[in-house]
Coordinates of C-alpha atoms (C1' of nucleotides) in Angstrom, one line a residue:
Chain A
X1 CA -52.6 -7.2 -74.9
X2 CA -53.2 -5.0 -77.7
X3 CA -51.3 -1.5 -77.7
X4 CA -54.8 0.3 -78.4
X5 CA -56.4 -0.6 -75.2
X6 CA -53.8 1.2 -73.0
X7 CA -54.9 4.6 -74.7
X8 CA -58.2 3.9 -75.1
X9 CA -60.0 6.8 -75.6
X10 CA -63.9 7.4 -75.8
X11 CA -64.8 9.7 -78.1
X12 CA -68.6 10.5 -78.0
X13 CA -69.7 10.6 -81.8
X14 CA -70.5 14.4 -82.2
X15 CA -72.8 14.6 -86.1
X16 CA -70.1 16.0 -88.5
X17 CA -71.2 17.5 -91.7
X18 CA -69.1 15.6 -94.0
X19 CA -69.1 15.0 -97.7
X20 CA -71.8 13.7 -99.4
X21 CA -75.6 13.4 -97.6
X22 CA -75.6 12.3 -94.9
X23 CA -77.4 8.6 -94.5
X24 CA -79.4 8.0 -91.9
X25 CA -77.3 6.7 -88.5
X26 CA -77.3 3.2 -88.2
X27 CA -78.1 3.3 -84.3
X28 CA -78.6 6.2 -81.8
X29 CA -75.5 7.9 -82.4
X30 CA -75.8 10.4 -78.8
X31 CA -74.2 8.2 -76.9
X32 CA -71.8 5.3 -78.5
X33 CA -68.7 5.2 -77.5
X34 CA -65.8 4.6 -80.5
X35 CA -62.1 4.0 -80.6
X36 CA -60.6 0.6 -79.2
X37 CA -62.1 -1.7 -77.7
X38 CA -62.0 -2.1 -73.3
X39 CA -61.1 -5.7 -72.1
X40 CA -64.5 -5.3 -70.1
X41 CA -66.5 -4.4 -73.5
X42 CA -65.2 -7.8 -75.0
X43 CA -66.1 -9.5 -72.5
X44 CA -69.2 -8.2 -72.3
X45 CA -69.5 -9.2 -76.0
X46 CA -68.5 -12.3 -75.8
X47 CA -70.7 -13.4 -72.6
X48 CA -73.5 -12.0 -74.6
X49 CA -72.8 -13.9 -77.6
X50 CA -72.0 -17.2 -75.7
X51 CA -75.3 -17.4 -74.1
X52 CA -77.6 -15.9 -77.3
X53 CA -75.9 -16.5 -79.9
X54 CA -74.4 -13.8 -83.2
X55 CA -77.6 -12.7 -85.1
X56 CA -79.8 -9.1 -84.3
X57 CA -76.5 -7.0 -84.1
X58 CA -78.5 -3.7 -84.1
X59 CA -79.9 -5.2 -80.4
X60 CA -77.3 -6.4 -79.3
X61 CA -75.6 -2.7 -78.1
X62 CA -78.4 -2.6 -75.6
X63 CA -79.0 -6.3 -74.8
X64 CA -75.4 -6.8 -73.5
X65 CA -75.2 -3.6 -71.9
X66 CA -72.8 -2.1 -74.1
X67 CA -72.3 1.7 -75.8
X68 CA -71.5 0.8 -79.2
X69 CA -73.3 0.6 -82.6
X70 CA -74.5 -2.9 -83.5
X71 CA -71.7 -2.8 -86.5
X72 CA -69.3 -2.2 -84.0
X73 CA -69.9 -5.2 -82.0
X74 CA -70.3 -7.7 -85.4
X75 CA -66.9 -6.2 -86.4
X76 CA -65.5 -6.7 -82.7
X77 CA -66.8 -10.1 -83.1
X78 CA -66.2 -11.0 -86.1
X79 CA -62.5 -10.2 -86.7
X80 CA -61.3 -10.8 -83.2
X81 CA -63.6 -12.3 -80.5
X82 CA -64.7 -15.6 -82.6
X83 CA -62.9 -18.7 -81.1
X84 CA -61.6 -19.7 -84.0
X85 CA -59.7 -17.1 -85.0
X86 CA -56.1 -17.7 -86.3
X87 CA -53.8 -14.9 -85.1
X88 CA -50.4 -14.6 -86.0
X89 CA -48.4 -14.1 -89.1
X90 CA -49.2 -16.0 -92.4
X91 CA -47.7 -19.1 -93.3
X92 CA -46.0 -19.1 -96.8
X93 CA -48.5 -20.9 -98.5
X94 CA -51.5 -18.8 -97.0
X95 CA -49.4 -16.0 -99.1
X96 CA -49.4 -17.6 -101.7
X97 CA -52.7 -18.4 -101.8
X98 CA -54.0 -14.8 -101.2
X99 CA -51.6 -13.5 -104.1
X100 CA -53.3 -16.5 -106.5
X101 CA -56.7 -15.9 -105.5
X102 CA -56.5 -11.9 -105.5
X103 CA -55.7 -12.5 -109.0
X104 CA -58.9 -14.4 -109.4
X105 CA -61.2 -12.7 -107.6
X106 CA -59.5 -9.0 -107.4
X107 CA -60.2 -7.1 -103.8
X108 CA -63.3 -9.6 -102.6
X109 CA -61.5 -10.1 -99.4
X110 CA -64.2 -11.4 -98.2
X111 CA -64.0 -14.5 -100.6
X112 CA -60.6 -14.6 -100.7
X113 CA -60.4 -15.2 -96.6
X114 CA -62.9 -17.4 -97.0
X115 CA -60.3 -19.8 -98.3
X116 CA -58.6 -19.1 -95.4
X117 CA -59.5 -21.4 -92.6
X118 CA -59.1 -18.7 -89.7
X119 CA -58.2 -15.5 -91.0
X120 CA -60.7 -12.3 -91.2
X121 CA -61.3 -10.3 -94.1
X122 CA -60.3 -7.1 -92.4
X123 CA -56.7 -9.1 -91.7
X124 CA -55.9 -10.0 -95.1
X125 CA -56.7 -6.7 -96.4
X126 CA -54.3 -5.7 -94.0
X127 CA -52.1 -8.2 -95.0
X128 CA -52.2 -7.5 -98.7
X129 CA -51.8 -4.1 -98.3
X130 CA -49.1 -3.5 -96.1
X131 CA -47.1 -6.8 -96.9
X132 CA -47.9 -8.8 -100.4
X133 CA -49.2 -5.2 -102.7
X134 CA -45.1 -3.7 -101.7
X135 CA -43.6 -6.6 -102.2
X136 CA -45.2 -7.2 -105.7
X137 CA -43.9 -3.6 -106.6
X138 CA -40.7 -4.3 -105.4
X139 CA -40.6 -7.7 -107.9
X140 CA -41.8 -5.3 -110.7
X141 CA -45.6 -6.6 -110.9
X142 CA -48.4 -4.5 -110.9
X143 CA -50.4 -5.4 -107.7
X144 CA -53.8 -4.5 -109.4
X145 CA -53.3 -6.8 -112.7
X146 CA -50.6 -9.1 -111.3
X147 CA -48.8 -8.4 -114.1
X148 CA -45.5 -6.8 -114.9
X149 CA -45.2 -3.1 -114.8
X150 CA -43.7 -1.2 -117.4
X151 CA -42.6 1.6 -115.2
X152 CA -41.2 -1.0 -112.4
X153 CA -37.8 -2.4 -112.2
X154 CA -37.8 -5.6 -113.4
X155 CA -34.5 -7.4 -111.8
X156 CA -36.2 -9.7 -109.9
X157 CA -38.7 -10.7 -112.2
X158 CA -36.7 -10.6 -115.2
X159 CA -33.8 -13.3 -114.1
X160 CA -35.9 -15.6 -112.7
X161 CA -37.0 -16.5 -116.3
X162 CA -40.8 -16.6 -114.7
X163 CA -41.9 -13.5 -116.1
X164 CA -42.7 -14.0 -119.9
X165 CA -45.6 -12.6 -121.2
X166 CA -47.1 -16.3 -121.9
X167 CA -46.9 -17.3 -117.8
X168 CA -47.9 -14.0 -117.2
X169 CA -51.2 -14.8 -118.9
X170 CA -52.2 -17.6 -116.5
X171 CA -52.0 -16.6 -113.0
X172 CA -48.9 -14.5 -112.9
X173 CA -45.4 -16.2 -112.0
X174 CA -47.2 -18.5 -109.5
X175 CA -45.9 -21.4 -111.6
X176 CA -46.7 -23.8 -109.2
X177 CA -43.4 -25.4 -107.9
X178 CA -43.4 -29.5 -109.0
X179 CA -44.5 -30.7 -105.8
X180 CA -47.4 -29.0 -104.3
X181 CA -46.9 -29.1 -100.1
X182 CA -50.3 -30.4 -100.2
X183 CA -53.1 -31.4 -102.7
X184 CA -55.6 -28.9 -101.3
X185 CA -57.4 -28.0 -104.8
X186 CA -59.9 -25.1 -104.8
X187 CA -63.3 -25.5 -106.0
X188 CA -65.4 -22.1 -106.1
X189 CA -68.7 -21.3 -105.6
X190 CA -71.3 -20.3 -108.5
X191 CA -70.7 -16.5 -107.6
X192 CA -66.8 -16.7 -107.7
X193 CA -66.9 -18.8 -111.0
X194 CA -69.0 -15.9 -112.4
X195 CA -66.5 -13.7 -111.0
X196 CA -64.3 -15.6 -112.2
X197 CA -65.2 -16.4 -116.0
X198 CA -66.0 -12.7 -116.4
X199 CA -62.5 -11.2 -116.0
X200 CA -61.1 -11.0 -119.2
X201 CA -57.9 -12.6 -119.8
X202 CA -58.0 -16.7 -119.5
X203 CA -56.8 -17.5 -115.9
X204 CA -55.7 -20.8 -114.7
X205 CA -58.2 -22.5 -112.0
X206 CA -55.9 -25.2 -111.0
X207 CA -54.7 -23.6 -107.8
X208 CA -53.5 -25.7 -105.4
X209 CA -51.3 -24.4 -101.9
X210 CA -47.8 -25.2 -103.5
X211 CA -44.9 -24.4 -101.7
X212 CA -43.8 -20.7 -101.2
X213 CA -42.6 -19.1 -104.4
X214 CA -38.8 -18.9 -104.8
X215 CA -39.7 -15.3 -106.0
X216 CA -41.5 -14.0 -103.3
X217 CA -38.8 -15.2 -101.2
X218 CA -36.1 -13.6 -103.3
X219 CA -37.9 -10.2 -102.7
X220 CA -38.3 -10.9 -99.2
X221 CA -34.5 -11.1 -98.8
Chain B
dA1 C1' -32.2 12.1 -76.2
dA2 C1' -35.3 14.4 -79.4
dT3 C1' -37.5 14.5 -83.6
dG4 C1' -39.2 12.9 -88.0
dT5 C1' -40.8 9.2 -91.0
dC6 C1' -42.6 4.9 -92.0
dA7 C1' -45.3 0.6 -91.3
dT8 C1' -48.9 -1.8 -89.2
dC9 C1' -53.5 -2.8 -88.1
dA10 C1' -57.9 -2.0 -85.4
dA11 C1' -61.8 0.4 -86.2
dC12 C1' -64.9 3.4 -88.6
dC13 C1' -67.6 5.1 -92.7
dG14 C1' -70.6 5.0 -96.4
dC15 C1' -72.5 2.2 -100.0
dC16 C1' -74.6 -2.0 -101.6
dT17 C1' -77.6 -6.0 -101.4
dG18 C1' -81.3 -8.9 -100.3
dA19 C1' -85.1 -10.0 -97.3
dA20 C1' -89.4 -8.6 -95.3
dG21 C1' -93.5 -6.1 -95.2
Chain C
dG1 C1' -93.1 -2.9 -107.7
dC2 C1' -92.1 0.1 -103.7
dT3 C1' -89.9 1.1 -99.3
dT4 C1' -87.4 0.1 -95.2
dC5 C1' -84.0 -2.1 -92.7
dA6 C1' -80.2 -5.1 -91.1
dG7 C1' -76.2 -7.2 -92.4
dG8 C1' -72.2 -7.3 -95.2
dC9 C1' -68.5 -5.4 -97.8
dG10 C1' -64.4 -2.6 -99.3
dG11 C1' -62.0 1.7 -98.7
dT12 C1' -60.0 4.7 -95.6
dT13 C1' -58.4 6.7 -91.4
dG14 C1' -55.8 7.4 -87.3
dA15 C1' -53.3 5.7 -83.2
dT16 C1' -49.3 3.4 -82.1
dG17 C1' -44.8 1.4 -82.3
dA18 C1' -40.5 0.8 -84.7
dC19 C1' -36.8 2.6 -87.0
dA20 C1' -33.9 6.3 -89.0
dT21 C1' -31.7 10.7 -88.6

DNA sequence: AATGTCATCAACCGCCTGAAG
DNA sequence: GCTTCAGGCGGTTGATGACAT
């Protein structure tokens, strides 16, 4: 049971007169509600879904009898109603994996969880940003270049002996540990490659889920 | 026990993109 | 080529719980 639906609270949407113009509203905003979600909404959702299908989000609101903007239920959906969701904390080498392909792809979360069999964009965003971006800093790397900070302590990353400019300049420190846990290599898309070959410094492709770094355990502890 | 601070994460917002007309 | 619209995305917010004082 999630914490948010004992305090659920409806809010109706009132039109605020924020920053910027205002776009037009994506659905009629009079009477939506917002805020967490109700056990009876999802299920509501999901019964929908289960009989029609994802697809139309903007009709969906009114087809399943719900008050919520058709972006609301895609999101509901999406990042916590599908069946094949993976909840739960991330394994080491998911970790891993998000740290090497952030480096790659920079904040496409979208791409990057589409590596990850199970997880949401919205989660490892999350993830990154309240676990993997602090623990970089801790280790002295600069989360947005994955490369060592000058104005970061460096303990961490200085006596491992993994932190020299020249590993630095393929993908940072993630020096791939002999034995890879499994031989899962990464083969991208046209639009990642292009991604991809376009950031600047040569990068090393040859990912592959190794086992969890000895570093980011060392700044776990 | 009360209060303050921090960490987490679900959900929203606004912008972008691509398809359709 | 243009406009419109739905879907998708990344950034950000805010409620909540955990921990510290």
């Amino acid at each position: 049971m999630h914490p948010h639906e004992h305090t659920q609270q409806v809010q109706k949407v009132e039109f605020t007169t924020k920053k910027k113009t205002m776009r037009k509203p994506c659905c009629d905003k009079e009477s939506i509600n917002k805020g967490a979600w109700s056990k009876q909404e999802d299920q509501k959702l999901i019964d929908y879904i289960r009989v029609h299908g994802e697809g139309c989000w903007r009709s969906i609101p009114k087809a399943a009898g719900l008050h919520r903007c058709g972006k609301s239920c895609r999101l509901r959906w999406l990042n916590y109603l599908r069946p094949d969701i993976k909840r739960g904390i991330f394994a080491e080498d998911e970790e891993d994996l998000i740290i090497k392909l952030h480096a790659l792809l920079g904040n496409r979360w979208s791409l990057i969880a589409g590596r990850l069999p199970g997880r949401t964009d919205n989660e490892v965003k999350n993830y990154w940003n309240s676990h993997i971006r602090r623990k970089l800093i801790k280790m002295g790397i600069d989360p947005n270049n994955h490369k060592p900070h000058q104005s970061f302590p460096r303990s961490h990353a200085s006596t491992e002996g993994a932190s020299t400019s020249e590993s630095m300049n393929k993908v940072p420190f993630f020096k791939s540990s002999g034995v890879a846990a499994s031989d899962h290599r990464i083969s991208f898309t046209k639009e990642e490659t292009a991604i991809i070959s376009s950031s600047s410094p040569p990068l090393n492709l040859d990912l592959t889920i190794a086992l969890p770094s000895p570093m980011l355990r060392a700044a776990e502890e």
